[in-house]
Every structure is written in structure tokens, then in C-alpha cells.
mmCIF file of C-alpha atoms and ligand atoms in Angstrom:
data_model
loop_
_atom_site.group_PDB
_atom_site.id
_atom_site.type_symbol
_atom_site.label_atom_id
_atom_site.label_comp_id
_atom_site.label_asym_id
_atom_site.label_seq_id
_atom_site.Cartn_x
_atom_site.Cartn_y
_atom_site.Cartn_z
ATOM 1 C CA UNK A 84 0.000 0.000 0.000
ATOM 2 C CA UNK A 85 1.466 3.316 -1.006
ATOM 3 C CA UNK A 86 -0.499 6.496 -0.520
ATOM 4 C CA UNK A 87 0.047 9.972 0.910
ATOM 5 C CA UNK A 88 0.222 10.162 4.727
ATOM 6 C CA UNK A 89 -3.144 9.691 6.456
ATOM 7 C CA UNK A 90 -3.584 9.867 10.205
ATOM 8 C CA UNK A 91 -6.155 7.398 11.559
ATOM 9 C CA UNK A 92 -7.740 8.302 14.889
ATOM 10 C CA UNK A 93 -9.702 6.031 17.219
ATOM 11 C CA UNK A 94 -10.812 7.882 20.350
ATOM 12 C CA UNK A 95 -12.315 5.974 23.283
ATOM 13 C CA UNK A 96 -13.670 7.320 26.561
ATOM 14 C CA UNK A 97 -10.254 7.524 28.216
ATOM 15 C CA UNK A 98 -7.967 6.477 25.397
ATOM 16 C CA UNK A 99 -6.713 7.734 22.075
ATOM 17 C CA UNK A 100 -5.180 5.538 19.399
ATOM 18 C CA UNK A 101 -3.571 7.162 16.398
ATOM 19 C CA UNK A 102 -1.765 5.536 13.517
ATOM 20 C CA UNK A 103 0.011 7.241 10.652
ATOM 21 C CA UNK A 104 -0.176 5.263 7.425
ATOM 22 C CA UNK A 105 1.482 4.080 5.276
ATOM 23 C CA UNK A 106 4.384 4.605 7.734
ATOM 24 C CA UNK A 107 2.773 2.315 10.326
ATOM 25 C CA UNK A 108 3.638 4.649 13.188
ATOM 26 C CA UNK A 109 1.175 4.039 15.993
ATOM 27 C CA UNK A 110 0.618 5.578 19.392
ATOM 28 C CA UNK A 111 -1.762 4.678 22.170
ATOM 29 C CA UNK A 112 -2.559 7.084 24.990
ATOM 30 C CA UNK A 113 -4.394 5.434 27.868
ATOM 31 C CA UNK A 114 -6.061 6.675 31.041
ATOM 32 C CA UNK A 115 -6.557 10.209 29.776
ATOM 33 C CA UNK A 116 -7.554 12.422 32.703
ATOM 34 C CA UNK A 117 -5.911 10.044 35.183
ATOM 35 C CA UNK A 118 -2.524 8.413 35.402
ATOM 36 C CA UNK A 119 -1.941 8.858 31.665
ATOM 37 C CA UNK A 120 0.334 6.451 29.847
ATOM 38 C CA UNK A 121 1.624 6.585 26.312
ATOM 39 C CA UNK A 122 2.667 3.542 24.327
ATOM 40 C CA UNK A 123 4.423 4.173 21.063
ATOM 41 C CA UNK A 124 5.261 1.570 18.477
ATOM 42 C CA UNK A 125 8.419 3.648 17.919
ATOM 43 C CA UNK A 126 10.886 5.218 20.349
ATOM 44 C CA UNK A 127 9.866 8.615 21.643
ATOM 45 C CA UNK A 128 11.039 10.965 24.328
ATOM 46 C CA UNK A 129 7.595 12.552 24.765
ATOM 47 C CA UNK A 130 6.347 12.816 28.341
ATOM 48 C CA UNK A 131 2.780 12.064 29.278
ATOM 49 C CA UNK A 132 2.319 13.969 32.556
ATOM 50 C CA UNK A 133 -0.499 16.432 32.840
ATOM 51 C CA UNK A 134 -2.677 15.149 29.999
ATOM 52 C CA UNK A 135 -6.190 16.120 31.000
ATOM 53 C CA UNK A 136 -8.214 15.564 27.857
ATOM 54 C CA UNK A 137 -8.265 14.245 24.295
ATOM 55 C CA UNK A 138 -6.836 17.467 22.918
ATOM 56 C CA UNK A 139 -3.833 17.146 25.234
ATOM 57 C CA UNK A 140 -3.441 13.507 24.222
ATOM 58 C CA UNK A 141 -3.683 14.371 20.538
ATOM 59 C CA UNK A 142 -1.077 17.115 20.920
ATOM 60 C CA UNK A 143 1.232 14.580 22.565
ATOM 61 C CA UNK A 144 0.790 12.173 19.652
ATOM 62 C CA UNK A 145 1.493 14.892 17.102
ATOM 63 C CA UNK A 146 4.662 15.940 18.944
ATOM 64 C CA UNK A 147 5.865 12.337 18.931
ATOM 65 C CA UNK A 148 5.006 11.851 15.260
ATOM 66 C CA UNK A 149 6.735 15.099 14.329
ATOM 67 C CA UNK A 150 10.026 13.503 15.428
ATOM 68 C CA UNK A 151 9.646 11.106 12.509
ATOM 69 C CA UNK A 152 7.477 12.704 9.821
ATOM 70 C CA UNK A 153 6.820 16.349 8.920
ATOM 71 C CA UNK A 154 3.250 16.988 10.092
ATOM 72 C CA UNK A 155 2.654 19.209 7.064
ATOM 73 C CA UNK A 156 2.848 16.093 4.886
ATOM 74 C CA UNK A 157 -0.364 14.640 6.406
ATOM 75 C CA UNK A 158 -3.082 14.970 3.746
ATOM 76 C CA UNK A 159 -6.081 13.710 5.733
ATOM 77 C CA UNK A 160 -7.325 12.495 9.087
ATOM 78 C CA UNK A 161 -9.685 9.496 9.191
ATOM 79 C CA UNK A 162 -11.758 9.032 12.343
ATOM 80 C CA UNK A 163 -13.363 5.817 13.460
ATOM 81 C CA UNK A 164 -16.901 6.777 14.467
ATOM 82 C CA UNK A 165 -18.959 4.012 16.009
ATOM 83 C CA UNK A 166 -22.513 5.073 15.216
ATOM 84 C CA UNK A 167 -23.661 6.627 11.982
ATOM 85 C CA UNK A 168 -27.338 5.743 12.425
ATOM 86 C CA UNK A 169 -29.342 5.246 9.242
ATOM 87 C CA UNK A 170 -28.083 8.475 7.754
ATOM 88 C CA UNK A 171 -24.402 7.680 7.255
ATOM 89 C CA UNK A 172 -23.880 4.752 4.957
ATOM 90 C CA UNK A 173 -20.485 5.830 3.602
ATOM 91 C CA UNK A 174 -17.306 7.496 4.838
ATOM 92 C CA UNK A 175 -18.163 11.188 5.132
ATOM 93 C CA UNK A 176 -16.185 14.428 4.991
ATOM 94 C CA UNK A 177 -16.501 16.080 8.394
ATOM 95 C CA UNK A 178 -18.159 19.459 8.009
ATOM 96 C CA UNK A 179 -19.881 21.348 10.871
ATOM 97 C CA UNK A 180 -23.361 19.984 9.958
ATOM 98 C CA UNK A 181 -22.012 16.406 9.838
ATOM 99 C CA UNK A 182 -20.405 16.858 13.248
ATOM 100 C CA UNK A 183 -23.711 18.166 14.605
ATOM 101 C CA UNK A 184 -25.465 15.077 13.198
ATOM 102 C CA UNK A 185 -22.964 12.723 14.824
ATOM 103 C CA UNK A 186 -23.618 14.563 18.055
ATOM 104 C CA UNK A 187 -27.359 14.116 17.575
ATOM 105 C CA UNK A 188 -26.754 10.334 17.237
ATOM 106 C CA UNK A 189 -24.992 10.196 20.614
ATOM 107 C CA UNK A 190 -28.046 8.912 22.530
ATOM 108 C CA UNK A 191 -27.824 5.762 20.367
ATOM 109 C CA UNK A 192 -24.174 5.215 21.326
ATOM 110 C CA UNK A 193 -23.592 7.093 24.586
ATOM 111 C CA UNK A 194 -20.360 5.252 25.363
ATOM 112 C CA UNK A 195 -18.820 5.673 21.938
ATOM 113 C CA UNK A 196 -19.915 8.692 19.912
ATOM 114 C CA UNK A 197 -19.056 11.349 22.561
ATOM 115 C CA UNK A 198 -15.395 10.209 22.816
ATOM 116 C CA UNK A 199 -15.225 9.874 19.016
ATOM 117 C CA UNK A 200 -16.382 13.501 18.831
ATOM 118 C CA UNK A 201 -13.743 14.533 21.369
ATOM 119 C CA UNK A 202 -11.135 13.028 19.016
ATOM 120 C CA UNK A 203 -12.640 14.871 16.047
ATOM 121 C CA UNK A 204 -12.632 18.202 17.900
ATOM 122 C CA UNK A 205 -9.038 17.725 19.042
ATOM 123 C CA UNK A 206 -7.922 16.968 15.483
ATOM 124 C CA UNK A 207 -9.818 19.957 14.069
ATOM 125 C CA UNK A 208 -8.251 22.200 16.675
ATOM 126 C CA UNK A 209 -4.693 21.004 16.121
ATOM 127 C CA UNK A 210 -4.732 20.253 12.377
ATOM 128 C CA UNK A 211 -7.276 22.833 11.170
ATOM 129 C CA UNK A 212 -6.050 22.844 7.582
ATOM 130 C CA UNK A 213 -6.222 19.081 7.105
ATOM 131 C CA UNK A 214 -9.478 17.550 5.782
ATOM 132 C CA UNK A 215 -11.110 15.065 8.153
ATOM 133 C CA UNK A 216 -13.345 12.115 7.377
ATOM 134 C CA UNK A 217 -15.584 9.958 9.564
ATOM 135 C CA UNK A 218 -15.615 6.220 8.858
ATOM 136 C CA UNK A 219 -18.592 4.618 10.593
ATOM 137 C CA UNK A 220 -18.673 1.171 12.216
ATOM 138 C CA UNK A 221 -22.332 0.849 11.310
ATOM 139 C CA UNK A 222 -22.057 1.902 7.647
ATOM 140 C CA UNK A 223 -21.201 -1.459 6.092
ATOM 141 C CA UNK A 224 -24.398 -2.912 7.568
ATOM 142 C CA UNK A 225 -26.656 -0.298 5.964
ATOM 143 C CA UNK A 226 -27.570 -2.914 3.331
ATOM 144 C CA UNK A 227 -29.118 -5.307 5.902
ATOM 145 C CA UNK A 228 -32.794 -5.795 4.918
ATOM 146 C CA UNK A 229 -35.687 -4.811 7.177
ATOM 147 C CA UNK A 230 -36.575 -8.412 8.041
ATOM 148 C CA UNK A 231 -33.120 -8.795 9.567
ATOM 149 C CA UNK A 232 -32.919 -5.444 11.349
ATOM 150 C CA UNK A 233 -36.438 -5.019 12.769
ATOM 151 C CA UNK A 234 -37.085 -6.159 16.333
ATOM 152 C CA UNK A 235 -40.479 -7.569 17.235
ATOM 153 C CA UNK A 236 -41.594 -4.376 18.964
ATOM 154 C CA UNK A 237 -44.424 -2.038 17.987
ATOM 155 C CA UNK A 238 -43.288 -0.313 14.819
ATOM 156 C CA UNK A 239 -43.244 3.149 16.325
ATOM 157 C CA UNK A 240 -40.200 2.292 18.479
ATOM 158 C CA UNK A 241 -38.299 1.960 15.234
ATOM 159 C CA UNK A 242 -39.917 4.958 13.509
ATOM 160 C CA UNK A 243 -39.783 7.367 16.402
ATOM 161 C CA UNK A 244 -36.818 6.218 18.469
ATOM 162 C CA UNK A 245 -34.620 4.425 15.923
ATOM 163 C CA UNK A 246 -34.767 1.122 17.819
ATOM 164 C CA UNK A 247 -33.485 -1.443 15.295
ATOM 165 C CA UNK A 248 -30.437 -3.593 14.701
ATOM 166 C CA UNK A 249 -27.565 -1.447 13.344
ATOM 167 C CA UNK A 250 -24.572 -3.769 13.692
ATOM 168 C CA UNK A 251 -20.963 -2.813 14.376
ATOM 169 C CA UNK A 252 -17.400 -3.889 13.435
ATOM 170 C CA UNK A 253 -18.468 -2.947 9.881
ATOM 171 C CA UNK A 254 -15.031 -1.711 8.840
ATOM 172 C CA UNK A 255 -13.484 -5.014 9.882
ATOM 173 C CA UNK A 256 -16.152 -7.186 8.201
ATOM 174 C CA UNK A 257 -15.813 -5.121 5.025
ATOM 175 C CA UNK A 258 -12.015 -5.351 5.049
ATOM 176 C CA UNK A 259 -11.675 -9.089 5.688
ATOM 177 C CA UNK A 260 -14.331 -10.030 3.132
ATOM 178 C CA UNK A 261 -12.506 -7.946 0.489
ATOM 179 C CA UNK A 262 -9.271 -9.700 1.433
ATOM 180 C CA UNK A 263 -10.995 -13.091 1.307
ATOM 181 C CA UNK A 264 -12.215 -12.450 -2.238
ATOM 182 C CA UNK A 265 -8.655 -11.546 -3.246
ATOM 183 C CA UNK A 266 -7.297 -14.672 -1.607
ATOM 184 C CA UNK A 267 -9.852 -16.816 -3.451
ATOM 185 C CA UNK A 268 -9.164 -14.880 -6.632
ATOM 186 C CA UNK A 269 -12.875 -14.316 -7.194
ATOM 187 C CA UNK A 270 -14.965 -11.128 -7.167
ATOM 188 C CA UNK A 271 -16.648 -10.480 -3.820
ATOM 189 C CA UNK A 272 -19.831 -9.820 -5.786
ATOM 190 C CA UNK A 273 -20.040 -13.583 -6.514
ATOM 191 C CA UNK A 274 -19.382 -14.867 -3.002
ATOM 192 C CA UNK A 275 -21.500 -15.711 0.029
ATOM 193 C CA UNK A 276 -19.217 -15.155 3.018
ATOM 194 C CA UNK A 277 -19.511 -15.311 6.788
ATOM 195 C CA UNK A 278 -17.093 -13.078 8.635
ATOM 196 C CA UNK A 279 -16.389 -13.890 12.290
ATOM 197 C CA UNK A 280 -14.714 -11.037 14.188
ATOM 198 C CA UNK A 281 -13.665 -12.685 17.449
ATOM 199 C CA UNK A 282 -11.808 -10.262 19.723
ATOM 200 C CA UNK A 283 -12.830 -8.815 23.045
ATOM 201 C CA UNK A 284 -15.988 -7.807 21.256
ATOM 202 C CA UNK A 285 -17.283 -10.499 18.891
ATOM 203 C CA UNK A 286 -19.626 -10.311 15.948
ATOM 204 C CA UNK A 287 -20.567 -12.222 12.831
ATOM 205 C CA UNK A 288 -21.697 -10.836 9.490
ATOM 206 C CA UNK A 289 -23.359 -12.522 6.527
ATOM 207 C CA UNK A 290 -21.889 -10.864 3.437
ATOM 208 C CA UNK A 291 -23.765 -11.905 0.315
ATOM 209 C CA UNK A 292 -22.334 -10.770 -3.012
ATOM 210 C CA UNK A 293 -20.435 -7.929 -1.325
ATOM 211 C CA UNK A 294 -23.287 -6.634 0.820
ATOM 212 C CA UNK A 295 -23.894 -7.205 4.512
ATOM 213 C CA UNK A 296 -27.283 -8.930 4.798
ATOM 214 C CA UNK A 297 -27.245 -9.781 8.493
ATOM 215 C CA UNK A 298 -25.055 -9.229 11.505
ATOM 216 C CA UNK A 299 -25.109 -10.362 15.110
ATOM 217 C CA UNK A 300 -24.628 -7.114 17.023
ATOM 218 C CA UNK A 301 -27.779 -5.065 17.213
ATOM 219 C CA UNK A 302 -29.057 -1.759 18.535
ATOM 220 C CA UNK A 303 -25.922 -1.783 20.692
ATOM 221 C CA UNK A 304 -22.751 -3.904 20.627
ATOM 222 C CA UNK A 305 -24.256 -6.090 23.363
ATOM 223 C CA UNK A 306 -26.298 -8.442 21.189
ATOM 224 C CA UNK A 307 -25.234 -11.692 19.552
ATOM 225 C CA UNK A 308 -22.278 -13.976 20.186
ATOM 226 C CA UNK A 309 -20.659 -14.469 23.580
ATOM 227 C CA UNK A 310 -17.927 -11.848 24.183
ATOM 228 C CA UNK A 311 -15.072 -11.242 26.624
ATOM 229 C CA UNK A 312 -17.234 -9.505 29.219
ATOM 230 C CA UNK A 313 -20.573 -9.023 27.390
ATOM 231 C CA UNK A 314 -23.406 -11.525 27.565
ATOM 232 C CA UNK A 315 -24.457 -11.431 23.913
ATOM 233 C CA UNK A 316 -27.967 -12.826 23.268
ATOM 234 C CA UNK A 317 -30.107 -13.200 26.335
ATOM 235 C CA UNK A 318 -33.840 -13.521 26.924
ATOM 236 C CA UNK A 319 -35.070 -9.971 27.622
ATOM 237 C CA UNK A 320 -37.240 -11.591 30.313
ATOM 238 C CA UNK A 321 -34.084 -12.199 32.358
ATOM 239 C CA UNK A 322 -33.474 -8.446 32.466
ATOM 240 C CA UNK A 323 -37.039 -7.811 33.640
ATOM 241 C CA UNK A 324 -36.614 -10.480 36.289
ATOM 242 C CA UNK A 325 -33.372 -8.946 37.565
ATOM 243 C CA UNK A 326 -34.830 -5.436 37.587
ATOM 244 C CA UNK A 327 -37.893 -6.625 39.495
ATOM 245 C CA UNK A 328 -35.725 -8.428 41.998
ATOM 246 C CA UNK A 329 -34.127 -5.096 42.930
ATOM 247 C CA UNK A 330 -31.114 -4.659 40.653
ATOM 248 C CA UNK A 331 -30.629 -1.047 39.542
ATOM 249 C CA UNK A 332 -30.361 -0.093 35.873
ATOM 250 C CA UNK A 333 -26.689 0.829 36.322
ATOM 251 C CA UNK A 334 -25.935 -2.477 38.038
ATOM 252 C CA UNK A 335 -27.659 -4.340 35.228
ATOM 253 C CA UNK A 336 -25.667 -2.358 32.669
ATOM 254 C CA UNK A 337 -22.417 -3.282 34.457
ATOM 255 C CA UNK A 338 -23.474 -6.918 34.748
ATOM 256 C CA UNK A 339 -24.303 -7.319 31.050
ATOM 257 C CA UNK A 340 -21.412 -5.281 29.647
ATOM 258 C CA UNK A 341 -18.561 -5.832 32.089
ATOM 259 C CA UNK A 342 -19.129 -8.949 34.164
ATOM 260 C CA UNK A 343 -20.673 -11.454 31.776
ATOM 261 C CA UNK A 344 -19.459 -13.357 28.714
ATOM 262 C CA UNK A 345 -16.301 -15.465 28.996
ATOM 263 C CA UNK A 346 -15.423 -13.727 32.259
ATOM 264 C CA UNK A 347 -18.786 -14.254 33.889
ATOM 265 C CA UNK A 348 -19.302 -17.835 32.742
ATOM 266 C CA UNK A 349 -15.776 -19.027 33.514
ATOM 267 C CA UNK A 350 -15.198 -16.958 36.635
ATOM 268 C CA UNK A 351 -11.579 -16.876 35.437
ATOM 269 C CA UNK A 352 -10.934 -14.131 32.892
ATOM 270 C CA UNK A 353 -12.205 -12.330 29.825
ATOM 271 C CA UNK A 354 -9.079 -13.422 27.973
ATOM 272 C CA UNK A 355 -9.524 -16.622 25.980
ATOM 273 C CA UNK A 356 -5.917 -17.648 26.684
ATOM 274 C CA UNK A 357 -6.536 -17.696 30.460
ATOM 275 C CA UNK A 358 -9.881 -19.454 30.077
ATOM 276 C CA UNK A 359 -8.232 -22.086 27.880
ATOM 277 C CA UNK A 360 -5.447 -22.685 30.407
ATOM 278 C CA UNK A 361 -8.017 -23.127 33.188
ATOM 279 C CA UNK A 362 -10.067 -25.513 31.035
ATOM 280 C CA UNK A 363 -6.944 -27.559 30.250
ATOM 281 C CA UNK A 364 -6.284 -27.809 33.997
ATOM 282 C CA UNK A 365 -9.742 -29.352 34.479
ATOM 283 C CA UNK A 366 -11.880 -26.306 35.349
ATOM 284 C CA UNK A 367 -15.422 -27.254 34.251
ATOM 285 C CA UNK A 368 -16.793 -23.694 34.265
ATOM 286 C CA UNK A 369 -13.957 -22.630 31.942
ATOM 287 C CA UNK A 370 -14.658 -25.473 29.485
ATOM 288 C CA UNK A 371 -18.370 -24.635 29.591
ATOM 289 C CA UNK A 372 -17.568 -21.003 28.749
ATOM 290 C CA UNK A 373 -15.547 -22.079 25.700
ATOM 291 C CA UNK A 374 -18.301 -24.492 24.686
ATOM 292 C CA UNK A 375 -20.916 -21.704 24.822
ATOM 293 C CA UNK A 376 -18.583 -19.390 22.880
ATOM 294 C CA UNK A 377 -18.015 -21.905 20.082
ATOM 295 C CA UNK A 378 -21.608 -23.238 19.990
ATOM 296 C CA UNK A 379 -22.994 -19.777 19.332
ATOM 297 C CA UNK A 380 -20.577 -19.351 16.437
ATOM 298 C CA UNK A 381 -21.540 -22.749 15.009
ATOM 299 C CA UNK A 382 -25.229 -21.892 15.259
ATOM 300 C CA UNK A 383 -24.821 -18.555 13.538
ATOM 301 C CA UNK A 384 -22.892 -20.143 10.656
ATOM 302 C CA UNK A 385 -25.904 -22.401 10.040
ATOM 303 C CA UNK A 386 -28.280 -19.449 10.324
ATOM 304 C CA UNK A 387 -26.329 -17.256 7.924
ATOM 305 C CA UNK A 388 -25.842 -20.055 5.397
ATOM 306 C CA UNK A 389 -29.643 -20.305 5.401
ATOM 307 C CA UNK A 390 -30.044 -16.513 5.158
ATOM 308 C CA UNK A 391 -27.799 -16.425 2.073
ATOM 309 C CA UNK A 392 -29.081 -19.641 0.492
ATOM 310 C CA UNK A 393 -25.595 -21.156 0.527
ATOM 311 C CA UNK A 394 -22.045 -20.551 1.606
ATOM 312 C CA UNK A 395 -18.694 -20.101 -0.151
ATOM 313 C CA UNK A 396 -16.405 -19.005 2.662
ATOM 314 C CA UNK A 397 -15.986 -18.523 6.416
ATOM 315 C CA UNK A 398 -13.450 -16.001 7.726
ATOM 316 C CA UNK A 399 -11.918 -15.927 11.191
ATOM 317 C CA UNK A 400 -10.421 -12.637 12.325
ATOM 318 C CA UNK A 401 -9.363 -10.538 15.387
ATOM 319 C CA UNK A 402 -7.474 -11.725 18.506
ATOM 320 C CA UNK A 403 -9.205 -15.057 19.035
ATOM 321 C CA UNK A 404 -10.121 -15.746 15.409
ATOM 322 C CA UNK A 405 -6.553 -15.175 14.226
ATOM 323 C CA UNK A 406 -4.711 -16.939 17.038
ATOM 324 C CA UNK A 407 -6.725 -19.810 18.451
ATOM 325 C CA UNK A 408 -6.759 -22.887 16.173
ATOM 326 C CA UNK A 409 -8.548 -24.984 18.774
ATOM 327 C CA UNK A 410 -11.431 -22.527 18.928
ATOM 328 C CA UNK A 411 -11.688 -22.491 15.130
ATOM 329 C CA UNK A 412 -11.921 -26.282 15.117
ATOM 330 C CA UNK A 413 -14.469 -26.340 17.948
ATOM 331 C CA UNK A 414 -16.657 -23.722 16.281
ATOM 332 C CA UNK A 415 -16.750 -25.658 13.003
ATOM 333 C CA UNK A 416 -17.342 -29.099 14.511
ATOM 334 C CA UNK A 417 -20.176 -31.020 12.861
ATOM 335 C CA UNK A 418 -20.554 -28.615 9.932
ATOM 336 C CA UNK A 419 -19.324 -31.090 7.309
ATOM 337 C CA UNK A 420 -22.896 -31.249 5.970
ATOM 338 C CA UNK A 421 -22.458 -27.635 4.830
ATOM 339 C CA UNK A 422 -19.232 -28.470 2.985
ATOM 340 C CA UNK A 423 -16.967 -27.271 5.790
ATOM 341 C CA UNK A 424 -13.858 -29.402 6.388
ATOM 342 C CA UNK A 425 -10.742 -28.121 8.129
ATOM 343 C CA UNK A 426 -7.214 -29.190 7.270
ATOM 344 C CA UNK A 427 -5.885 -29.727 10.820
ATOM 345 C CA UNK A 428 -2.249 -28.972 9.909
ATOM 346 C CA UNK A 429 -3.055 -25.779 8.053
ATOM 347 C CA UNK A 430 -5.340 -24.747 10.896
ATOM 348 C CA UNK A 431 -2.636 -25.413 13.498
ATOM 349 C CA UNK A 432 -0.144 -23.371 11.477
ATOM 350 C CA UNK A 433 -2.658 -20.541 11.074
ATOM 351 C CA UNK A 434 -2.322 -20.447 7.298
ATOM 352 C CA UNK A 435 -4.582 -18.075 5.368
ATOM 353 C CA UNK A 436 -6.598 -20.906 3.795
ATOM 354 C CA UNK A 437 -7.227 -23.642 6.343
ATOM 355 C CA UNK A 438 -9.938 -25.754 4.701
ATOM 356 C CA UNK A 439 -9.154 -29.128 3.164
ATOM 357 C CA UNK A 440 -8.390 -29.110 -0.558
ATOM 358 C CA UNK A 441 -11.608 -29.730 -2.468
ATOM 359 C CA UNK A 442 -13.936 -28.735 0.412
ATOM 360 C CA UNK A 443 -17.053 -26.872 -0.742
ATOM 361 C CA UNK A 444 -16.509 -23.968 1.663
ATOM 362 C CA UNK A 445 -13.210 -22.085 1.942
ATOM 363 C CA UNK A 446 -12.269 -21.449 5.577
ATOM 364 C CA UNK A 447 -9.850 -18.569 6.009
ATOM 365 C CA UNK A 448 -7.834 -16.795 8.698
ATOM 366 C CA UNK A 449 -7.475 -13.149 7.736
ATOM 367 C CA UNK A 450 -5.884 -10.592 10.072
ATOM 368 C CA UNK A 451 -8.129 -7.581 10.309
ATOM 369 C CA UNK A 452 -6.677 -4.127 9.691
ATOM 370 C CA UNK A 453 -9.290 -1.526 10.494
ATOM 371 C CA UNK A 454 -6.766 1.332 10.371
ATOM 372 C CA UNK A 455 -5.705 0.476 6.848
ATOM 373 C CA UNK A 456 -9.332 0.277 5.761
ATOM 374 C CA UNK A 457 -10.096 3.624 7.431
ATOM 375 C CA UNK A 458 -7.097 5.255 5.707
ATOM 376 C CA UNK A 459 -8.170 3.949 2.300
ATOM 377 C CA UNK A 460 -11.820 4.921 2.875
ATOM 378 C CA UNK A 461 -10.713 8.392 3.970
ATOM 379 C CA UNK A 462 -8.766 8.987 0.765
ATOM 380 C CA UNK A 463 -11.655 7.636 -1.332
ATOM 381 C CA UNK A 464 -14.152 9.901 0.432
ATOM 382 C CA UNK A 465 -11.986 12.961 -0.196
ATOM 383 C CA UNK A 466 -11.409 12.038 -3.834
ATOM 384 C CA UNK A 467 -15.181 12.090 -4.356
ATOM 385 C CA UNK A 468 -15.817 15.426 -2.549
HETATM 386 P P1 LIG B 39 -10.241 -6.025 20.666
HETATM 387 O O1 LIG B 39 -11.616 -6.517 20.412
HETATM 388 O O2 LIG B 39 -10.080 -5.389 22.001
HETATM 389 O O3 LIG B 39 -9.604 -5.278 19.520
HETATM 390 P P2 LIG B 39 -8.445 -8.202 19.954
HETATM 391 O O4 LIG B 39 -8.949 -8.387 18.588
HETATM 392 O O5 LIG B 39 -7.055 -7.729 20.145
HETATM 393 O O6 LIG B 39 -9.413 -7.340 20.851
HETATM 394 O O7 LIG B 39 -8.633 -9.591 20.718
HETATM 395 C C1 LIG B 39 -8.318 -9.687 22.069
HETATM 396 C C2 LIG B 39 -8.577 -11.090 22.532
HETATM 397 O O8 LIG B 39 -7.903 -12.023 21.688
HETATM 398 C C3 LIG B 39 -7.998 -11.344 23.915
HETATM 399 O O9 LIG B 39 -8.909 -11.039 24.904
HETATM 400 C C4 LIG B 39 -7.707 -12.819 23.873
HETATM 401 O O10 LIG B 39 -8.815 -13.503 24.439
HETATM 402 C C5 LIG B 39 -7.631 -13.188 22.437
HETATM 403 N N1 LIG B 39 -6.330 -13.769 22.045
HETATM 404 C C6 LIG B 39 -5.208 -13.150 21.663
HETATM 405 N N2 LIG B 39 -4.227 -14.057 21.398
HETATM 406 C C7 LIG B 39 -4.774 -15.266 21.601
HETATM 407 C C8 LIG B 39 -4.292 -16.617 21.498
HETATM 408 N N3 LIG B 39 -3.035 -16.880 21.121
HETATM 409 N N4 LIG B 39 -5.142 -17.612 21.808
HETATM 410 C C9 LIG B 39 -6.408 -17.359 22.188
HETATM 411 N N5 LIG B 39 -6.909 -16.126 22.298
HETATM 412 C C10 LIG B 39 -6.107 -15.103 22.024
#
């Protein structure tokens, strides 16, 4: 990849990740407003004391980058923005009205859009001459049909309050399915693919002929597969039961988002490596947690093959998907009837194509690269302004 310098920004509530591409210079500022730490993928003498906000953190990153690359050479800034609602279906040049719209979407993503906006404001303040683009996590899923995104609630909750499935991780699902098509040497527009993004957050997407037609995360990133600390799918009746038995809304929020998933079920950790070690040592709760994690993936592969009327490829990506051959094998167990057959050696080695020669469905391991995708989308958006 060779293009003019683009700075990719991913701002979280107390963190700021920036990466300058194609140089691959990345910086991570953590615990903004507290005991701030900076981690640079390259040596830097920059000090992190006294960083109170995202603007301070951004300034720090720019100072560090300036040691290596003239800042004036940066042609664009691409921001990861989690929620684009129904309005933003493509990467979008950030103008004041667009920023106001992203702000108006904040109630849909209260944990994500406000910090994303803080990153945007910091970048506009410190690089005012450089064009900025928002790349939305939801955008790739804008092609999901109504029957897949509507919940079974009275229609007005969708019409008036925007309650529907939006889906997330879109940049990653888009990127790995493009890469998969390249690997298979076939146009994506001819392929029915299932992308499995298995990191701390996990989601699946059914990508039929290049378009997302279903995805497992919903109105928020809490729905769907089991995650590191999030419950994924759960009977809404359980929430009513817990509320009625005296749990507060904030406690319930914490329970579902921070104390559930692999961590909650295993009682060990949210990190698959720790859960696996415990399971290997005979911990039943840890093996159950892995079994739930892989069963949900297996079930969704069947569901999405049905949704697309067939299946050409399955892609594993992100921390667990890229690094855990045992999990890949467990998730695919019993799916031979769909044409899925793993080559155990290729799987163990983590090769790109891990299905057996001649199998009907290609199974792939494709490292995700959201920053690269954001950089490319940013340049494309500006070229079409
Ligand atoms: P995020 O969703 O935060 O971007 P990552 O995609 O980096 O997360 O995935 C993080 C998760 O990947 C960790 O919590 C860990 O469970 C898992 N992981 C990383 N390496 C391995 C490995 N070798 N085996 C199993 N799981 C791994």
C-alpha cells in the first residue's frame, strides 16, 4: 500500500489511538484524565504527565510523530466513528453539519460517539487545515434488509426512536471479506461469506455478493455472540426479572457489559488464553464457557448459510479468530454437511486458507486491519468530494 500520509484516529472514553499510514507509526494514549500512559510503536522521548483531555493527548501524539514525519505532509485524518445511524452509509467528509449530526446520534451510542467527537474536535483544533473524514462502524451494515434489522416491537419504536439492529465492526467485516475475495481470486460480488470477528468484542456478518445482509450485534454492541465480558444474546425476560428483583439499571448495565461473557461464565478471565489454560487444567466452568462461545458461532454459521441460500467461505479474524486454532476447530465441529472441512495442519499453522483441498466452503484466517481500511476509505471519500 502506497499512498500519501493519512492519520487514523480512534478515540475511546479515556484512550486515544492514532496511527500514521502508510508509515505504520502508531501511538496509544491510555487513562486520559488520570494516570496517563503513552505507548508508542516507535521510540519517543515525549512525556505524558499532565494530559487532561483528548486534545492534550492528541497534541502529545502529534509531537511524537513530528520527530519522525513532517506533520505538514499529512493529507487527511480518518476518524473511526462508532454510530452513523441510518443516515451515514459511507465514509463522510466532516463538516460542521455532519459533526452536529454525529452529536445528535450520541443517545444511540452514549459510550462511543461522545469520545469519538472529542477526538474529532481535538484533530480539528490542532490540524485545522487538514481535511477530516468519519468512517462509521455501522455503515457497512446499511444494506441489511428490514426483516433482519427489525425487532419484534411495535413499529413506532423503530420509527420514532430508531430502535433497530444497526450492527458494528463494519469496517473489519468489510475489510476481511474484500481480502478473502482476493485470496480466493474471485470477485466479492459472486461470493456468500460469513465473517467472524472474534476479539474482546465479537460479531458475525453474513456478506452476500459484497453486501452485509445480516449481523449479530444489534441496537448496541451487546447483542449476539458471547464476548469477553458481554453476555451477547439473552432472553429480555431475564433483564425484567433482575430489575424486578431489585437490581438497579446501572448495576444491570455493568453486569451485562462488564461482568458477563467469557469472564462471567468461567469466573476466570475475559481473555480466551486464560480461560483455555483453566479448562486444560480441568476447570469445568472454563470449558463450559468455551463451549458456549463456540456453539454460538456454530449456530450462527448455520443461520447465515440459510439466510444467504448457501455458503462459499468462512473467515476468522481478530485476537481469538486469528490466534486460536482450537477454537476455530471447535466452532466448526459437525458442519461437514455444509461443505466445511478443516485441514488440521493448516489450521494449526494458522495459514490463510485452512480448509481441506476440495472442500465446498473455503475457511480462512485473515488478520483484520481496520486502520488500513479507514485510511483507504478516507482517501476515497476525499477524492469524491
Ligand atoms: P479487541 O476486540 O479489544 O480489539 P483483539 O482483537 O485484540 O481485541 O482480541 C483480544 C482477545 O484475543 C484477547 O482477549 C484474547 O482472548 C484473544 N487472544 C489473543 N491471542 C490469543 C491466542 N493466542 N489464543 C487465544 N486467544 C487469544
